[in-house]
CSV table of C-alpha atoms and ligand atoms in Angstrom, one decimal:
chain,number,residue,atom,x,y,z
A,1,MET,CA,-28.3,-6.1,36.7
A,2,VAL,CA,-27.8,-3.8,39.3
A,3,LYS,CA,-25.2,-1.2,38.3
A,4,GLN,CA,-22.5,-1.2,40.9
A,5,ALA,CA,-21.1,2.6,42.1
A,6,PRO,CA,-17.8,2.7,41.4
A,7,ILE,CA,-15.5,2.9,44.2
A,8,HIS,CA,-12.0,4.9,45.3
A,9,ALA,CA,-8.6,3.6,44.3
A,10,PRO,CA,-7.8,1.9,47.9
A,11,MET,CA,-5.6,4.6,49.9
A,12,THR,CA,-3.0,1.9,50.6
A,13,GLN,CA,0.0,4.2,51.0
A,14,PHE,CA,-0.5,4.6,54.9
A,15,ASP,CA,-0.1,2.3,57.5
A,16,VAL,CA,-3.2,1.4,59.5
A,17,VAL,CA,-2.5,-0.2,63.3
A,18,ASN,CA,-5.3,-0.7,65.7
A,19,ASP,CA,-7.8,1.1,63.6
A,20,GLN,CA,-5.8,3.9,63.6
A,21,LEU,CA,-4.5,6.1,60.4
A,22,LEU,CA,-0.8,6.4,60.8
A,23,VAL,CA,0.9,9.3,59.0
A,24,GLY,CA,4.6,9.1,59.1
A,25,GLY,CA,4.3,6.6,61.7
A,26,LYS,CA,1.6,9.0,64.2
A,27,THR,CA,-1.9,8.7,64.6
A,28,LEU,CA,-3.8,11.5,64.0
A,29,ASP,CA,-4.2,12.2,68.1
A,30,GLN,CA,-0.4,12.1,68.3
A,31,ILE,CA,0.0,14.6,65.4
A,32,ALA,CA,-2.8,16.7,67.1
A,33,SER,CA,-0.8,16.6,70.3
A,34,ILE,CA,2.5,17.5,68.5
A,35,MET,CA,0.8,20.5,66.6
A,36,GLY,CA,-1.5,21.7,69.4
A,37,LYS,CA,-4.5,21.7,66.8
A,38,GLU,CA,-7.1,19.5,65.9
A,39,VAL,CA,-7.4,20.8,62.0
A,40,PHE,CA,-4.5,20.1,59.9
A,41,TYR,CA,-2.7,18.8,57.0
A,42,ALA,CA,-0.2,15.9,57.3
A,43,TYR,CA,2.7,15.2,54.8
A,44,ASP,CA,4.4,11.6,54.9
A,45,GLN,CA,8.2,11.6,53.4
A,46,GLN,CA,8.2,8.1,52.6
A,47,VAL,CA,4.8,8.4,50.4
A,48,ILE,CA,6.9,11.4,48.4
A,49,ARG,CA,10.1,9.0,48.2
A,50,SER,CA,8.1,5.5,47.1
A,51,GLN,CA,6.4,8.1,44.3
A,52,VAL,CA,10.0,9.7,43.4
A,53,ALA,CA,11.3,6.0,43.3
A,54,GLN,CA,8.4,4.7,41.1
A,55,PHE,CA,9.2,7.6,38.5
A,56,LYS,CA,12.9,6.7,38.8
A,57,SER,CA,12.0,2.9,38.1
A,58,ALA,CA,10.1,3.3,35.2
A,59,ILE,CA,11.4,6.3,33.3
A,60,PRO,CA,14.7,6.6,31.6
A,61,GLU,CA,17.7,7.5,34.1
A,62,GLN,CA,18.9,9.9,31.3
A,63,ILE,CA,15.6,11.7,32.0
A,64,LYS,CA,15.8,14.3,35.2
A,65,LEU,CA,12.9,15.2,37.3
A,66,HIS,CA,11.7,18.5,38.4
A,67,TYR,CA,9.3,19.5,41.3
A,68,ALA,CA,6.9,21.7,40.3
A,69,ILE,CA,6.7,24.1,43.9
A,70,LYS,CA,3.2,25.2,42.9
A,71,ALA,CA,2.1,22.0,44.1
A,72,ASN,CA,3.0,22.4,47.6
A,73,PRO,CA,5.2,25.1,48.4
A,74,TYR,CA,5.5,23.9,52.3
A,75,PRO,CA,8.9,25.0,52.9
A,76,PRO,CA,10.2,22.0,55.3
A,77,LEU,CA,8.5,19.6,52.4
A,78,VAL,CA,10.6,21.3,49.4
A,79,GLN,CA,13.8,21.4,51.4
A,80,ALA,CA,13.6,17.4,51.7
A,81,MET,CA,12.5,17.5,48.3
A,82,LYS,CA,15.9,18.9,47.3
A,83,ASP,CA,17.7,15.6,47.9
A,84,TRP,CA,15.0,13.6,46.0
A,85,VAL,CA,14.6,15.6,43.0
A,86,ASP,CA,17.0,17.0,40.3
A,87,GLY,CA,15.6,20.3,40.2
A,88,PHE,CA,12.7,22.7,40.7
A,89,ASP,CA,10.1,24.8,38.9
A,90,VAL,CA,8.6,27.9,40.6
A,91,ALA,CA,6.0,30.3,39.5
A,92,SER,CA,6.4,33.7,41.5
A,93,GLN,CA,9.1,35.2,43.2
A,94,LYS,CA,8.0,33.9,46.6
A,95,GLU,CA,8.4,30.4,45.5
A,96,MET,CA,11.9,31.2,43.7
A,97,LEU,CA,13.0,32.3,47.3
A,98,ILE,CA,11.8,29.0,48.7
A,99,ALA,CA,13.6,27.1,45.9
A,100,LEU,CA,16.9,29.1,46.3
A,101,GLN,CA,16.8,28.8,50.0
A,102,THR,CA,16.8,25.0,49.7
A,103,GLY,CA,20.2,24.9,48.2
A,104,MET,CA,19.2,23.8,44.9
A,105,PRO,CA,21.7,24.2,42.4
A,106,ILE,CA,20.5,27.5,40.4
A,107,LYS,CA,20.9,26.1,36.8
A,108,ASP,CA,18.5,23.8,38.2
A,109,ILE,CA,16.0,26.0,39.1
A,110,SER,CA,13.5,27.6,36.6
A,111,PHE,CA,10.9,30.1,36.8
A,112,ALA,CA,7.4,29.8,34.5
A,113,GLY,CA,4.1,31.6,34.5
A,114,PRO,CA,2.1,33.9,32.3
A,115,SER,CA,2.2,37.8,33.3
A,116,LYS,CA,5.5,38.1,34.6
A,117,GLN,CA,6.3,41.4,36.3
A,118,LEU,CA,9.3,43.1,35.8
A,119,SER,CA,10.6,42.8,39.4
A,120,GLU,CA,10.1,38.9,39.0
A,121,ILE,CA,12.0,39.0,35.8
A,122,GLU,CA,14.7,41.0,37.6
A,123,ALA,CA,14.6,38.5,40.2
A,124,ALA,CA,15.4,35.7,38.3
A,125,VAL,CA,17.8,37.5,35.9
A,126,VAL,CA,19.7,39.1,39.3
A,127,ALA,CA,19.2,35.3,41.0
A,128,GLY,CA,20.6,33.3,37.3
A,129,VAL,CA,17.6,31.4,37.5
A,130,THR,CA,16.3,30.0,34.0
A,131,LEU,CA,13.4,32.2,33.1
A,132,HIS,CA,10.9,30.4,30.8
A,133,VAL,CA,9.7,33.2,28.9
A,134,GLU,CA,6.0,32.9,28.0
A,135,SER,CA,5.8,36.0,25.1
A,136,GLU,CA,8.6,38.0,22.6
A,137,LEU,CA,8.0,41.2,24.9
A,138,GLU,CA,9.0,39.3,28.3
A,139,LEU,CA,12.0,38.2,26.6
A,140,SER,CA,13.2,41.8,25.3
A,141,ARG,CA,12.1,43.0,28.5
A,142,ALA,CA,14.5,40.1,30.3
A,143,ILE,CA,17.4,41.3,27.6
A,144,ASP,CA,16.9,45.2,28.7
A,145,ILE,CA,17.0,44.3,32.5
A,146,GLY,CA,20.2,42.2,32.0
A,147,THR,CA,21.8,44.7,29.6
A,148,ARG,CA,21.2,47.5,32.4
A,149,LEU,CA,22.5,45.4,35.2
A,150,GLY,CA,25.1,43.8,33.4
A,151,GLU,CA,23.6,40.4,33.7
A,152,LYS,CA,23.2,38.1,30.6
A,153,PRO,CA,19.7,36.3,31.6
A,154,LYS,CA,19.1,32.5,31.3
A,155,ILE,CA,16.4,32.1,28.8
A,156,ALA,CA,14.3,28.9,28.3
A,157,PHE,CA,11.1,29.4,25.8
A,158,ARG,CA,7.8,28.5,26.9
A,159,VAL,CA,6.3,26.9,23.6
A,160,ASN,CA,2.7,26.4,23.3
A,161,PRO,CA,2.6,23.3,21.3
A,162,ALA,CA,0.0,22.9,18.4
A,163,PHE,CA,-1.2,19.6,19.4
A,164,GLU,CA,-3.4,18.9,22.6
A,165,LEU,CA,-3.3,16.5,25.6
A,166,LYS,CA,-6.0,13.9,24.5
A,167,ALA,CA,-8.4,12.5,27.2
A,168,SER,CA,-9.1,14.2,30.2
A,169,GLY,CA,-7.0,16.3,32.5
A,170,MET,CA,-6.1,20.1,32.5
A,171,LYS,CA,-4.8,21.0,28.7
A,172,MET,CA,-2.2,23.9,28.9
A,173,GLY,CA,-1.0,23.7,25.3
A,174,GLY,CA,-2.8,23.5,21.8
A,175,GLY,CA,-5.0,26.1,20.4
A,176,PRO,CA,-5.1,29.7,21.9
A,177,LYS,CA,-3.6,29.9,25.1
A,178,GLN,CA,-2.3,32.2,27.5
A,179,PHE,CA,0.8,30.0,28.4
A,180,GLY,CA,4.0,30.2,26.1
A,181,ILE,CA,4.5,31.5,22.5
A,182,ASP,CA,3.0,29.5,19.9
A,183,GLU,CA,5.1,26.9,18.2
A,184,GLU,CA,4.6,28.6,14.7
A,185,ILE,CA,5.7,31.9,15.7
A,186,LEU,CA,8.6,30.9,17.5
A,187,LEU,CA,9.9,28.4,14.8
A,188,GLU,CA,9.8,31.7,12.6
A,189,ARG,CA,11.6,33.8,15.0
A,190,LEU,CA,14.3,31.2,16.2
A,191,PRO,CA,16.6,31.5,13.4
A,192,GLU,CA,17.0,35.3,13.5
A,193,LEU,CA,17.3,36.1,17.3
A,194,ASN,CA,20.3,37.7,18.6
A,195,TYR,CA,21.8,35.0,20.9
A,196,ASN,CA,24.7,37.3,22.0
A,197,ALA,CA,21.8,39.3,24.1
A,198,PHE,CA,21.2,36.2,26.6
A,199,ASP,CA,21.9,32.7,27.3
A,200,LEU,CA,19.8,30.2,25.6
A,201,ARG,CA,19.2,27.4,27.8
A,202,GLY,CA,16.5,25.8,25.6
A,203,PHE,CA,12.6,24.8,25.5
A,204,HIS,CA,9.7,24.3,27.8
A,205,ILE,CA,7.1,22.1,26.2
A,206,PHE,CA,4.3,22.0,28.5
A,207,TRP,CA,0.9,20.7,27.4
A,208,GLY,CA,-1.2,19.9,30.7
A,209,SER,CA,-1.6,18.0,33.9
A,210,GLN,CA,-3.4,15.8,35.8
A,211,ASN,CA,-3.6,12.7,33.3
A,212,LEU,CA,-4.6,9.2,34.2
A,213,LYS,CA,-4.3,7.9,30.3
A,214,ALA,CA,-0.8,6.4,29.9
A,215,ASP,CA,-1.5,6.2,26.3
A,216,ALA,CA,-2.7,10.1,26.2
A,217,ILE,CA,1.0,10.8,27.9
A,218,ILE,CA,2.7,8.6,25.1
A,219,ASP,CA,1.0,10.4,22.5
A,220,ALA,CA,1.9,13.7,24.2
A,221,HIS,CA,5.7,12.6,24.3
A,222,ASN,CA,5.6,11.8,20.9
A,223,ASN,CA,4.5,14.9,19.7
A,224,THR,CA,6.7,16.8,22.2
A,225,PHE,CA,10.0,14.8,20.7
A,226,ALA,CA,8.6,15.6,17.0
A,227,LEU,CA,8.2,19.5,18.2
A,228,ALA,CA,11.6,19.4,19.9
A,229,GLN,CA,13.4,18.2,17.1
A,230,LYS,CA,11.6,21.1,14.9
A,231,LEU,CA,12.9,23.4,17.4
A,232,VAL,CA,16.6,22.4,17.8
A,233,ASP,CA,16.9,22.4,13.7
A,234,ALA,CA,15.5,25.9,13.7
A,235,THR,CA,18.0,27.0,16.8
A,236,PRO,CA,21.6,28.3,15.4
A,237,VAL,CA,22.9,27.5,18.6
A,238,SER,CA,23.2,24.8,21.1
A,239,VAL,CA,20.2,23.8,23.2
A,240,GLU,CA,20.9,22.7,26.6
A,241,THR,CA,17.9,21.6,27.7
A,242,ILE,CA,14.1,20.7,26.6
A,243,ASN,CA,11.8,20.3,29.4
A,244,LEU,CA,9.1,17.6,28.1
A,245,GLY,CA,6.2,18.6,30.5
A,246,GLY,CA,4.9,16.9,32.8
A,247,GLY,CA,0.8,15.7,33.4
A,248,PHE,CA,1.1,12.3,35.4
A,249,GLY,CA,-1.9,12.7,37.2
A,250,ILE,CA,-3.5,10.7,40.7
A,251,PRO,CA,-6.7,9.3,41.3
A,252,TYR,CA,-8.7,11.6,43.3
A,253,PHE,CA,-12.3,10.4,42.3
A,254,ALA,CA,-14.2,7.0,42.4
A,255,GLY,CA,-13.7,4.9,39.5
A,256,GLU,CA,-10.0,6.1,39.0
A,257,GLN,CA,-6.8,4.0,39.1
A,258,ARG,CA,-3.1,4.9,39.8
A,259,LEU,CA,-1.3,5.8,36.4
A,260,SER,CA,1.0,3.3,35.4
A,261,LEU,CA,4.4,4.4,33.9
A,262,ASN,CA,6.0,1.2,32.9
A,263,ASP,CA,4.4,1.9,29.0
A,264,ILE,CA,5.3,5.4,29.3
A,265,GLY,CA,8.9,4.8,30.2
A,266,GLU,CA,9.5,2.2,28.0
A,267,ASN,CA,8.0,4.5,25.0
A,268,LEU,CA,10.5,7.3,26.1
A,269,GLN,CA,13.2,4.6,25.9
A,270,GLY,CA,12.0,4.5,22.3
A,271,LEU,CA,12.1,7.9,21.7
A,272,LEU,CA,15.7,8.6,23.4
A,273,SER,CA,16.9,6.2,20.6
A,274,GLN,CA,15.0,7.6,17.6
A,275,TYR,CA,15.8,11.1,18.1
A,276,ARG,CA,19.5,10.8,18.9
A,277,ASP,CA,19.7,14.8,18.5
A,278,ILE,CA,17.2,15.5,20.8
A,279,ALA,CA,18.8,12.9,23.7
A,280,LYS,CA,22.0,15.2,23.7
A,281,SER,CA,20.1,17.8,25.6
A,282,GLU,CA,19.4,17.8,29.1
A,283,LEU,CA,15.5,16.3,29.2
A,284,VAL,CA,13.6,17.2,32.0
A,285,ILE,CA,10.1,16.0,33.3
A,286,GLU,CA,8.5,18.5,35.4
A,287,LEU,CA,6.0,17.2,38.0
A,288,GLY,CA,3.6,18.5,41.0
A,289,ARG,CA,1.1,16.5,42.2
A,290,TYR,CA,2.3,13.3,41.2
A,291,LEU,CA,5.1,13.4,43.7
A,292,VAL,CA,3.0,14.9,46.6
A,293,GLY,CA,-0.6,14.5,45.9
A,294,GLU,CA,-0.6,11.2,47.5
A,295,CYS,CA,1.4,12.0,50.4
A,296,GLY,CA,-0.9,14.3,52.1
A,297,ILE,CA,-4.0,14.1,54.3
A,298,TYR,CA,-6.2,17.1,55.5
A,299,ALA,CA,-7.7,16.1,58.9
A,300,SER,CA,-10.3,17.9,60.8
A,301,LYS,CA,-12.7,16.9,63.8
A,302,ILE,CA,-16.5,16.0,63.9
A,303,THR,CA,-17.7,18.8,66.3
A,304,ASP,CA,-21.7,18.4,65.9
A,305,ILE,CA,-23.7,15.6,64.1
A,306,LYS,CA,-27.4,16.5,63.0
A,307,THR,CA,-30.1,15.3,61.1
A,308,SER,CA,-32.1,17.2,58.5
A,309,ARG,CA,-35.0,15.4,57.1
A,310,GLY,CA,-33.6,12.4,57.4
A,311,HIS,CA,-30.2,13.1,56.4
A,312,THR,CA,-27.3,13.2,58.4
A,313,TYR,CA,-24.7,15.9,58.7
A,314,LEU,CA,-21.4,15.7,60.0
A,315,MET,CA,-20.2,18.9,61.2
A,316,THR,CA,-16.2,19.8,61.3
A,317,ASN,CA,-13.9,22.2,62.2
A,318,GLY,CA,-12.5,22.2,58.8
A,319,GLY,CA,-13.5,23.3,55.4
A,320,LEU,CA,-13.3,25.1,51.9
A,321,HIS,CA,-11.5,27.6,53.5
A,322,HIS,CA,-8.7,25.2,54.0
A,323,HIS,CA,-9.2,22.9,51.0
A,324,LEU,CA,-10.7,24.4,48.3
A,325,SER,CA,-9.9,21.3,45.4
A,326,ASN,CA,-11.8,18.9,47.7
A,327,SER,CA,-15.2,21.0,47.5
A,328,GLY,CA,-15.1,20.7,43.6
A,329,ASN,CA,-14.5,24.1,43.1
A,330,PHE,CA,-10.7,24.0,41.8
A,331,GLY,CA,-11.0,23.1,38.2
A,332,GLN,CA,-13.9,20.3,38.3
A,333,VAL,CA,-17.0,20.9,36.4
A,334,ILE,CA,-19.1,18.7,38.6
A,335,ARG,CA,-17.9,18.1,42.3
A,336,LYS,CA,-17.1,14.2,43.3
A,337,ASN,CA,-15.8,13.2,46.5
A,338,TYR,CA,-12.1,12.7,47.3
A,339,PRO,CA,-11.4,9.6,49.1
A,340,VAL,CA,-12.6,10.1,52.8
A,341,ALA,CA,-12.4,8.2,55.7
A,342,ILE,CA,-13.0,8.3,59.5
A,343,GLY,CA,-8.9,8.2,60.6
A,344,ASN,CA,-9.5,6.6,64.1
A,345,LYS,CA,-11.6,4.0,62.5
A,346,MET,CA,-10.3,2.4,59.7
A,347,SER,CA,-11.0,-1.4,59.8
A,348,ASP,CA,-13.8,-2.8,58.1
A,349,SER,CA,-15.2,-3.8,61.2
A,350,HIS,CA,-17.7,-0.6,61.6
A,351,GLU,CA,-21.2,-0.2,60.6
A,352,LYS,CA,-21.4,1.9,57.7
A,353,GLN,CA,-23.4,5.0,57.7
A,354,LYS,CA,-24.7,7.3,54.7
A,355,VAL,CA,-23.5,10.9,55.7
A,356,THR,CA,-22.9,14.4,54.4
A,357,ALA,CA,-19.6,16.0,55.9
A,358,VAL,CA,-19.4,20.0,56.1
A,359,GLY,CA,-17.4,23.0,57.1
A,360,PRO,CA,-18.0,26.0,59.0
A,361,LEU,CA,-18.9,28.2,56.0
A,362,CYS,CA,-22.1,29.8,55.4
A,363,THR,CA,-22.4,28.4,52.0
A,364,PRO,CA,-23.5,25.0,50.5
A,365,LEU,CA,-20.2,24.9,48.6
A,366,ASP,CA,-18.6,23.9,51.9
A,367,THR,CA,-18.9,20.0,51.6
A,368,LEU,CA,-16.1,17.9,52.8
A,369,ALA,CA,-17.9,14.8,51.8
A,370,ASP,CA,-21.1,14.2,50.0
A,371,LYS,CA,-23.3,11.3,50.8
A,372,MET,CA,-20.7,8.7,51.5
A,373,GLU,CA,-20.5,5.9,53.4
A,374,LEU,CA,-18.4,6.2,56.2
A,375,ASN,CA,-17.4,4.1,59.4
A,376,ASN,CA,-19.9,5.0,62.4
A,377,PRO,CA,-19.1,8.6,62.7
A,378,VAL,CA,-19.5,10.2,66.1
A,379,ILE,CA,-18.5,13.4,67.6
A,380,GLY,CA,-14.9,13.6,68.2
A,381,ASP,CA,-13.7,11.3,65.4
A,382,TRP,CA,-11.2,12.2,63.0
A,383,LEU,CA,-12.8,12.9,59.2
A,384,VAL,CA,-9.7,12.6,56.7
A,385,VAL,CA,-9.6,13.6,53.0
A,386,PHE,CA,-6.8,12.0,51.2
A,387,GLN,CA,-5.1,12.9,48.1
A,388,SER,CA,-4.7,16.2,49.7
A,389,GLY,CA,-0.8,16.9,49.5
A,390,ALA,CA,-1.5,19.1,46.4
A,391,TYR,CA,-3.2,22.3,45.9
A,392,GLY,CA,-4.3,22.2,49.5
A,393,PRO,CA,-3.7,25.2,51.7
A,394,THR,CA,-1.8,27.8,49.2
A,395,ALA,CA,-4.8,26.9,46.9
A,396,SER,CA,-7.5,27.8,49.1
A,397,PRO,CA,-9.4,31.2,50.2
A,398,GLN,CA,-8.2,31.0,54.0
A,399,ASP,CA,-9.1,34.2,55.0
A,400,PHE,CA,-12.7,33.9,53.6
A,401,LEU,CA,-14.9,34.4,56.5
A,402,GLY,CA,-12.1,34.8,58.9
A,403,HIS,CA,-11.7,31.5,60.4
A,404,PRO,CA,-8.3,30.0,61.5
A,405,HIS,CA,-6.0,29.4,59.1
A,406,VAL,CA,-4.6,25.8,58.6
A,407,THR,CA,-1.5,24.6,59.8
A,408,GLU,CA,0.9,21.7,58.2
A,409,ILE,CA,3.5,19.3,59.1
A,410,LEU,CA,5.7,16.9,57.5
A,411,LEU,CA,6.3,13.8,59.0
B,501,LIG,C1,4.3,25.1,34.2
B,501,LIG,C2,3.3,24.0,34.9
B,501,LIG,N1,4.4,23.1,35.5
B,501,LIG,C3,4.2,22.0,36.2
B,501,LIG,C4,2.8,22.2,36.5
B,501,LIG,C5,1.8,21.3,37.7
B,501,LIG,O1,1.1,20.2,37.3
B,501,LIG,P1,0.7,19.0,38.4
B,501,LIG,O2,1.1,19.2,39.5
B,501,LIG,O3,-0.6,18.5,37.8
B,501,LIG,O4,2.0,18.0,37.8
B,501,LIG,C6,1.6,23.0,36.3
B,501,LIG,C7,0.1,23.1,36.5
B,501,LIG,O5,-0.3,24.0,36.3
B,501,LIG,C8,2.3,23.7,35.2
B,501,LIG,O6,1.5,25.0,34.9
């Protein structure tokens, strides 16, 4: 029997009309005219809203949804997001400024990240943003800064849990980690802290990211509630909020399917009934790419086509410097293709050609699509990389080799 190559999950989030991909109701040619650019990221607001709606329909209403700005800090997108989610998580002073300027209530903004500098701690303390402290020294620094400035820091402890996120995905908890304070150390310290010196908001239990296995997420939630109960029991003051982590992934590669949230939601409902103490705190799930990854495309133009020893190369005006994650150099072990299409030839009626699409950088790493079957590509066509709404421009080495930076649009 011939083994069928796995195919990408169908990219059904955008409309296609007359062979043309539409993002926010516009063809790529129209977007190019609006922007005056022939290489860009375009984000579709409706796709974000539908991801938020999916979350809300499956996850118990009591659990709040926060957006992790690091996934896509494009200010118009963050501004739009303000009305659709319940809070923001920021990872730097710059992200904090973006979040503050949207008008999101300050109590709903949290600042997490290892190795925070004194200036960042001071900024969070002065702004009144909740600081997710990731070490014991960070807590004393926040207290010292607060004492000097006459401000009580708002503190949540980021916990490095003893359990791990099972299955694939990026693990950020369990074992030795640079993130958070190990749960066993924190459990020892909690009873004896001076709670007059800071305003305890709660705990941040973050264990990983980009997981497509509902069972693994359910397992992590079970462990998170059990740990939260131990933390609450060890804390002599009231715990206002518990961040239950995130981890919901999106399908990037052939063979992957979209995550179904129904079982995860049902399990969370059961946990809320089982852990009544925990359910009294404000509970938060914090997501980045699940909310925005599917809304974005990266579009570049095919500017030359050449053949080398029988293999066809599409040369484009886009590349790794704009989209590092698509090149396989942002957390992947082996490069795999993102879903890619010719954006002005979307129907099945075209002949397919096996090609490799590359960018202008003098490195074989600069590959946008490797040996993919695309619809009869010619010079002037649009090469579109899907699933590009998260970890795009700001996660890419835009200055590498001095080519122009990429521009973005929210439609
Ligand atoms: C603390 C924290 N929150 C949220 C995220 C966002 O992850 P994702 O975009 O996969 O949802 C990350 C990812 O690194 C993280 O470290």
